Short mmCIF file of C-alpha atoms and ligand atoms in Angstrom, two decimals:
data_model
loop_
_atom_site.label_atom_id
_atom_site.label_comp_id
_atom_site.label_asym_id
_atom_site.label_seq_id
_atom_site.Cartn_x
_atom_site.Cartn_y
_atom_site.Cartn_z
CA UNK A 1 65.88 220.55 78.81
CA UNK A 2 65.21 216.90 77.49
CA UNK A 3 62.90 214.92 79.66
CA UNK A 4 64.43 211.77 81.53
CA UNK A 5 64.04 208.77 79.89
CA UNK A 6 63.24 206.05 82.19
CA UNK A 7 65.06 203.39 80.07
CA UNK A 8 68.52 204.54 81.07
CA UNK A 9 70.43 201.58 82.42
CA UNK A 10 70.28 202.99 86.20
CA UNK A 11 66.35 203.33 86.19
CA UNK A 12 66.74 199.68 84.85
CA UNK A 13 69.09 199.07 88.25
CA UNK A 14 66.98 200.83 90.50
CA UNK A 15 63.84 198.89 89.04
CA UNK A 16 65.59 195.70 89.85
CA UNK A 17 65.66 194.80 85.98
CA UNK A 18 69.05 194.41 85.43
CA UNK A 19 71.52 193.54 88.78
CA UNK A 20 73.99 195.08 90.05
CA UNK A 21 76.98 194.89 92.59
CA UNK A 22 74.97 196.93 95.21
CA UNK A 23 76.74 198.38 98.17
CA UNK A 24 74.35 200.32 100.21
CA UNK A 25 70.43 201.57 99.64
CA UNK A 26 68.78 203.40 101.86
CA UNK A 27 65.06 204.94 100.93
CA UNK A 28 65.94 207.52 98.70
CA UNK A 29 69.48 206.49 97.64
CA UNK A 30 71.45 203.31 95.70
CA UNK A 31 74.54 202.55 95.43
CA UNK A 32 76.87 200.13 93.91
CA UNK A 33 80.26 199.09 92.16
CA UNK A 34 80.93 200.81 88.60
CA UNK A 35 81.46 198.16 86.08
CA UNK A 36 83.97 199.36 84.54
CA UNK A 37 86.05 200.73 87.84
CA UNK A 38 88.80 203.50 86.81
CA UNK A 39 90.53 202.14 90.46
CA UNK A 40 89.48 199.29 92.99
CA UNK A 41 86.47 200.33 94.84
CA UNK A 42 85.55 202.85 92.23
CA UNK A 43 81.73 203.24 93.15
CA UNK A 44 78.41 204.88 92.14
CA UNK A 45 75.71 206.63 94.42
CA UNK A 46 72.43 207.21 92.85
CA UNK A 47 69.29 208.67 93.92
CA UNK A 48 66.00 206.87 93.42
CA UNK A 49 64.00 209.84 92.50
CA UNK A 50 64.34 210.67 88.33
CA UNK A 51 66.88 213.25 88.07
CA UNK A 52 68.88 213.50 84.74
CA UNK A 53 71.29 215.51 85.96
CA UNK A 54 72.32 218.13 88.70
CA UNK A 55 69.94 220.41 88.05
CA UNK A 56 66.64 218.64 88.27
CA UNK A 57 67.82 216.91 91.89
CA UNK A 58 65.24 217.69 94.01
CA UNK A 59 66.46 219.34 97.40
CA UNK A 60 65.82 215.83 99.53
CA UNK A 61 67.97 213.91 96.99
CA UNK A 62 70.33 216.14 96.76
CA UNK A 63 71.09 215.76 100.57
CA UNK A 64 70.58 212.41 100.64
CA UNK A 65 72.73 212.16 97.78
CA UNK A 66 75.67 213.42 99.53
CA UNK A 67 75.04 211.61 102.80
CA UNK A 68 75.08 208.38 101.36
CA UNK A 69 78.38 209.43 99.64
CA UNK A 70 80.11 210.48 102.72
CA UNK A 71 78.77 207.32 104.38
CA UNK A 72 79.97 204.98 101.25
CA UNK A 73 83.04 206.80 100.94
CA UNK A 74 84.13 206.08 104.84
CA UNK A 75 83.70 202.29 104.24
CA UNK A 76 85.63 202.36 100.78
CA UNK A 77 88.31 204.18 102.82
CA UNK A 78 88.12 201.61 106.00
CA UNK A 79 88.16 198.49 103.07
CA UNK A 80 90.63 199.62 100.81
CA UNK A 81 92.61 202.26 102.43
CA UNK A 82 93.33 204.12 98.88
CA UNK A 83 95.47 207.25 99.47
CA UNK A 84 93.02 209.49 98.44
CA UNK A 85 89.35 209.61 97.36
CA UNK A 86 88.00 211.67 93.80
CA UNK A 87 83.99 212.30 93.76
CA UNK A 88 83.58 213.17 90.25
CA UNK A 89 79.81 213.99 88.68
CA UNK A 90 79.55 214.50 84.56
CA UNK A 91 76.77 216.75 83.69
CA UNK A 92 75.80 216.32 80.16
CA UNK A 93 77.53 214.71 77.29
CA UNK A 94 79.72 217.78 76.63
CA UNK A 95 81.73 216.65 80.16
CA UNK A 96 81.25 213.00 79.29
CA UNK A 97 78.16 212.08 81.25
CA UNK A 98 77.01 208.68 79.23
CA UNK A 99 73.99 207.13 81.73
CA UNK A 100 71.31 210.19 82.03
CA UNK A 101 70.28 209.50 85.74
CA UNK A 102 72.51 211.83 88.00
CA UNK A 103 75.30 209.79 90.18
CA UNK A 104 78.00 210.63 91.94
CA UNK A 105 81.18 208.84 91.38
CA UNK A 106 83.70 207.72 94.73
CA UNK A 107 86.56 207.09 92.85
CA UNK A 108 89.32 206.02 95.39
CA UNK A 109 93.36 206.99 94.53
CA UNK A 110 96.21 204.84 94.92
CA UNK A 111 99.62 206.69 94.46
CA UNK A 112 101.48 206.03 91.98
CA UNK A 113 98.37 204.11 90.02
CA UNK A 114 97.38 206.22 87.34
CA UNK A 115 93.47 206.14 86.79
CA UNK A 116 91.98 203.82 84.30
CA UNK A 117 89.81 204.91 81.64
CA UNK A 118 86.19 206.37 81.72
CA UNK A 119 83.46 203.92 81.15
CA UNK A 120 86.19 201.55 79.30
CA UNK A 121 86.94 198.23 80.43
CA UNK A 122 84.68 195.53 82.14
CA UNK A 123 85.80 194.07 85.18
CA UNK A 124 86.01 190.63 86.10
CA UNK A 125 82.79 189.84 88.07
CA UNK A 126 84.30 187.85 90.06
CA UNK A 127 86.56 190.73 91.43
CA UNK A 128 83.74 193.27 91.79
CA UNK A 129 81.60 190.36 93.81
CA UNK A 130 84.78 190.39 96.37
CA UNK A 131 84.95 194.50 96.16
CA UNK A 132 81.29 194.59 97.01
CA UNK A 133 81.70 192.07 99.88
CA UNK A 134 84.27 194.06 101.11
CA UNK A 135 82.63 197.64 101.35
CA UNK A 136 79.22 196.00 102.30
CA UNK A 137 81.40 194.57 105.31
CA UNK A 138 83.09 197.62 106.00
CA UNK A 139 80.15 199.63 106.12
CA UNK A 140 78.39 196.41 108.36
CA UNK A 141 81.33 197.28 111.08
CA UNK A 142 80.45 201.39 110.62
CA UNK A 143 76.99 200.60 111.21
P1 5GP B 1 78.95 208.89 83.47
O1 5GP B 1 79.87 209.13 82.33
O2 5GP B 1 77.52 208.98 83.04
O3 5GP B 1 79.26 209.70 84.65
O4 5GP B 1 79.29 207.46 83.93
C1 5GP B 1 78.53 206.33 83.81
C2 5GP B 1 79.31 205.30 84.56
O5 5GP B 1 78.51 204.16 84.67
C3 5GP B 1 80.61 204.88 83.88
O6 5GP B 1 81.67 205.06 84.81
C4 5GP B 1 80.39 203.43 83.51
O7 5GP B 1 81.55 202.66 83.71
C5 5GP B 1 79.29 203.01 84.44
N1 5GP B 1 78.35 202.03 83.93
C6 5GP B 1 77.89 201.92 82.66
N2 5GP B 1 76.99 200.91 82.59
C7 5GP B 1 76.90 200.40 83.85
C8 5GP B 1 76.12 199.33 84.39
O8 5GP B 1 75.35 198.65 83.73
N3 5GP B 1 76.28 199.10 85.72
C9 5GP B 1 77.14 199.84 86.50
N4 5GP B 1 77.22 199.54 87.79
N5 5GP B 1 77.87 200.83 86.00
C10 5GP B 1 77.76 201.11 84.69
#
Protein backbone atom coordinates (compact mmCIF):
# COMPACT_ATOMS: atom_id res chain seq x y z
CA UNK A 1 0.00 0.00 0.00
CA UNK A 2 1.29 3.58 -1.05
CA UNK A 3 2.07 5.79 1.85
CA UNK A 4 -0.22 9.00 2.34
CA UNK A 5 1.00 11.89 0.93
CA UNK A 6 0.44 14.79 3.07
CA UNK A 7 0.06 17.22 0.10
CA UNK A 8 -3.40 16.01 -0.82
CA UNK A 9 -5.73 18.97 -0.96
CA UNK A 10 -7.64 17.84 2.41
CA UNK A 11 -4.32 17.66 4.55
CA UNK A 12 -3.92 21.19 2.91
CA UNK A 13 -7.73 21.93 4.45
CA UNK A 14 -7.17 20.42 7.62
CA UNK A 15 -3.74 22.38 7.93
CA UNK A 16 -5.63 25.55 7.40
CA UNK A 17 -3.61 26.17 4.04
CA UNK A 18 -6.17 26.39 1.73
CA UNK A 19 -10.05 27.38 3.15
CA UNK A 20 -12.82 25.83 3.02
CA UNK A 21 -16.71 26.07 3.53
CA UNK A 22 -16.42 24.31 6.97
CA UNK A 23 -19.52 22.99 8.62
CA UNK A 24 -18.60 21.30 11.78
CA UNK A 25 -14.99 20.18 13.51
CA UNK A 26 -14.80 18.58 16.40
CA UNK A 27 -11.18 17.13 17.74
CA UNK A 28 -10.72 14.38 15.61
CA UNK A 29 -13.13 15.18 12.74
CA UNK A 30 -13.74 18.13 9.79
CA UNK A 31 -16.20 18.74 7.84
CA UNK A 32 -17.34 20.95 5.12
CA UNK A 33 -19.25 21.72 1.75
CA UNK A 34 -17.91 19.74 -1.46
CA UNK A 35 -16.99 22.17 -4.08
CA UNK A 36 -18.28 20.77 -6.62
CA UNK A 37 -21.81 19.54 -4.85
CA UNK A 38 -23.58 16.60 -6.97
CA UNK A 39 -27.00 18.14 -4.94
CA UNK A 40 -27.47 21.20 -2.48
CA UNK A 41 -25.93 20.41 0.77
CA UNK A 42 -23.76 17.76 -0.72
CA UNK A 43 -21.04 17.59 2.13
CA UNK A 44 -17.70 16.03 3.20
CA UNK A 45 -16.65 14.56 6.70
CA UNK A 46 -13.05 14.01 7.19
CA UNK A 47 -10.97 12.75 9.89
CA UNK A 48 -7.93 14.65 11.09
CA UNK A 49 -5.76 11.70 11.64
CA UNK A 50 -3.80 10.58 8.01
CA UNK A 51 -5.80 7.88 6.64
CA UNK A 52 -5.71 7.32 2.79
CA UNK A 53 -8.39 5.30 2.69
CA UNK A 54 -10.74 2.83 4.65
CA UNK A 55 -8.40 0.62 5.57
CA UNK A 56 -5.72 2.53 7.38
CA UNK A 57 -8.67 4.46 9.65
CA UNK A 58 -7.63 3.94 12.87
CA UNK A 59 -10.49 2.48 15.20
CA UNK A 60 -11.09 6.15 17.05
CA UNK A 61 -11.53 7.80 13.60
CA UNK A 62 -13.40 5.46 12.32
CA UNK A 63 -16.09 6.07 15.09
CA UNK A 64 -15.69 9.44 15.14
CA UNK A 65 -15.96 9.41 11.57
CA UNK A 66 -19.39 8.14 11.57
CA UNK A 67 -20.61 10.20 14.51
CA UNK A 68 -19.86 13.32 13.01
CA UNK A 69 -21.72 12.02 9.88
CA UNK A 70 -24.84 11.11 11.62
CA UNK A 71 -24.60 14.44 13.48
CA UNK A 72 -23.91 16.50 10.02
CA UNK A 73 -26.34 14.53 8.26
CA UNK A 74 -29.36 15.48 10.89
CA UNK A 75 -28.66 19.23 10.31
CA UNK A 76 -28.42 18.84 6.38
CA UNK A 77 -31.79 17.06 6.80
CA UNK A 78 -33.33 19.85 9.36
CA UNK A 79 -31.78 22.75 6.63
CA UNK A 80 -32.65 21.37 3.49
CA UNK A 81 -35.20 18.77 4.00
CA UNK A 82 -33.89 16.63 0.78
CA UNK A 83 -36.02 13.47 0.39
CA UNK A 84 -33.41 11.27 1.02
CA UNK A 85 -29.73 11.22 2.09
CA UNK A 86 -26.69 8.97 0.00
CA UNK A 87 -23.29 8.51 2.16
CA UNK A 88 -21.05 7.41 -0.50
CA UNK A 89 -17.04 6.65 0.28
CA UNK A 90 -14.60 5.86 -3.00
CA UNK A 91 -11.79 3.67 -2.06
CA UNK A 92 -9.07 3.90 -4.54
CA UNK A 93 -8.98 5.23 -8.00
CA UNK A 94 -10.48 2.03 -9.48
CA UNK A 95 -14.08 3.32 -7.69
CA UNK A 96 -13.19 6.92 -8.46
CA UNK A 97 -11.64 8.10 -5.23
CA UNK A 98 -9.58 11.39 -6.59
CA UNK A 99 -8.38 13.25 -2.99
CA UNK A 100 -6.28 10.33 -1.05
CA UNK A 101 -7.41 11.31 2.55
CA UNK A 102 -10.51 9.06 3.45
CA UNK A 103 -14.03 11.12 3.62
CA UNK A 104 -17.25 10.30 3.71
CA UNK A 105 -19.63 11.91 1.39
CA UNK A 106 -23.55 13.15 2.76
CA UNK A 107 -24.95 13.54 -0.40
CA UNK A 108 -28.64 14.67 0.16
CA UNK A 109 -31.59 13.47 -2.64
CA UNK A 110 -34.20 15.52 -4.02
CA UNK A 111 -36.83 13.51 -6.09
CA UNK A 112 -37.06 13.91 -9.22
CA UNK A 113 -33.38 15.82 -9.36
CA UNK A 114 -31.10 13.56 -10.91
CA UNK A 115 -27.51 13.77 -9.28
CA UNK A 116 -24.91 15.97 -10.76
CA UNK A 117 -21.65 14.79 -11.74
CA UNK A 118 -18.65 13.49 -9.61
CA UNK A 119 -16.04 16.00 -8.82
CA UNK A 120 -17.34 18.13 -12.03
CA UNK A 121 -18.57 21.48 -11.76
CA UNK A 122 -17.57 24.39 -9.33
CA UNK A 123 -20.15 26.00 -7.49
CA UNK A 124 -20.81 29.49 -7.11
CA UNK A 125 -19.16 30.55 -3.80
CA UNK A 126 -21.50 32.61 -3.09
CA UNK A 127 -24.15 29.74 -2.92
CA UNK A 128 -21.97 27.35 -0.90
CA UNK A 129 -21.24 30.48 1.71
CA UNK A 130 -25.31 30.49 2.15
CA UNK A 131 -25.35 26.38 2.22
CA UNK A 132 -22.72 26.50 4.91
CA UNK A 133 -24.60 29.20 6.89
CA UNK A 134 -27.44 27.20 6.71
CA UNK A 135 -26.19 23.71 8.07
CA UNK A 136 -23.83 25.55 10.57
CA UNK A 137 -27.28 27.09 11.81
CA UNK A 138 -29.09 24.03 11.73
CA UNK A 139 -26.68 22.16 13.58
CA UNK A 140 -26.38 25.60 16.14
CA UNK A 141 -30.33 24.80 16.92
CA UNK A 142 -29.35 20.71 17.33
CA UNK A 143 -26.75 21.68 19.63
P1 LIG B 1 -13.49 11.40 -4.05
O1 LIG B 1 -13.65 11.05 -5.48
O2 LIG B 1 -12.06 11.35 -3.64
O3 LIG B 1 -14.39 10.66 -3.16
O4 LIG B 1 -14.03 12.85 -3.96
C1 LIG B 1 -13.31 14.00 -3.75
C2 LIG B 1 -14.38 15.04 -3.62
O5 LIG B 1 -13.76 16.22 -3.19
C3 LIG B 1 -15.11 15.36 -4.92
O6 LIG B 1 -16.50 15.20 -4.70
C4 LIG B 1 -14.71 16.79 -5.23
O7 LIG B 1 -15.80 17.52 -5.75
C5 LIG B 1 -14.29 17.32 -3.89
N1 LIG B 1 -13.22 18.30 -3.90
C6 LIG B 1 -12.15 18.34 -4.73
N2 LIG B 1 -11.35 19.38 -4.39
C7 LIG B 1 -11.95 19.98 -3.32
C8 LIG B 1 -11.58 21.11 -2.53
O8 LIG B 1 -10.57 21.77 -2.73
N3 LIG B 1 -12.43 21.43 -1.52
C9 LIG B 1 -13.57 20.71 -1.27
N4 LIG B 1 -14.34 21.09 -0.25
N5 LIG B 1 -13.92 19.66 -2.00
C10 LIG B 1 -13.13 19.29 -3.02
Amino acid sequence: MMAYDDTNIFAKILRGEIPAYRVYEDDRTFAMLDIMPQSDGHTLVLPKSPAENLFDLDPDSATAVILSTQRVARAIQAAFSPDGMLLQQFNGTAAGQTVFHFHMHIVPRYENQPLRGHSRNMADSELLERHADKIRQALNDTA
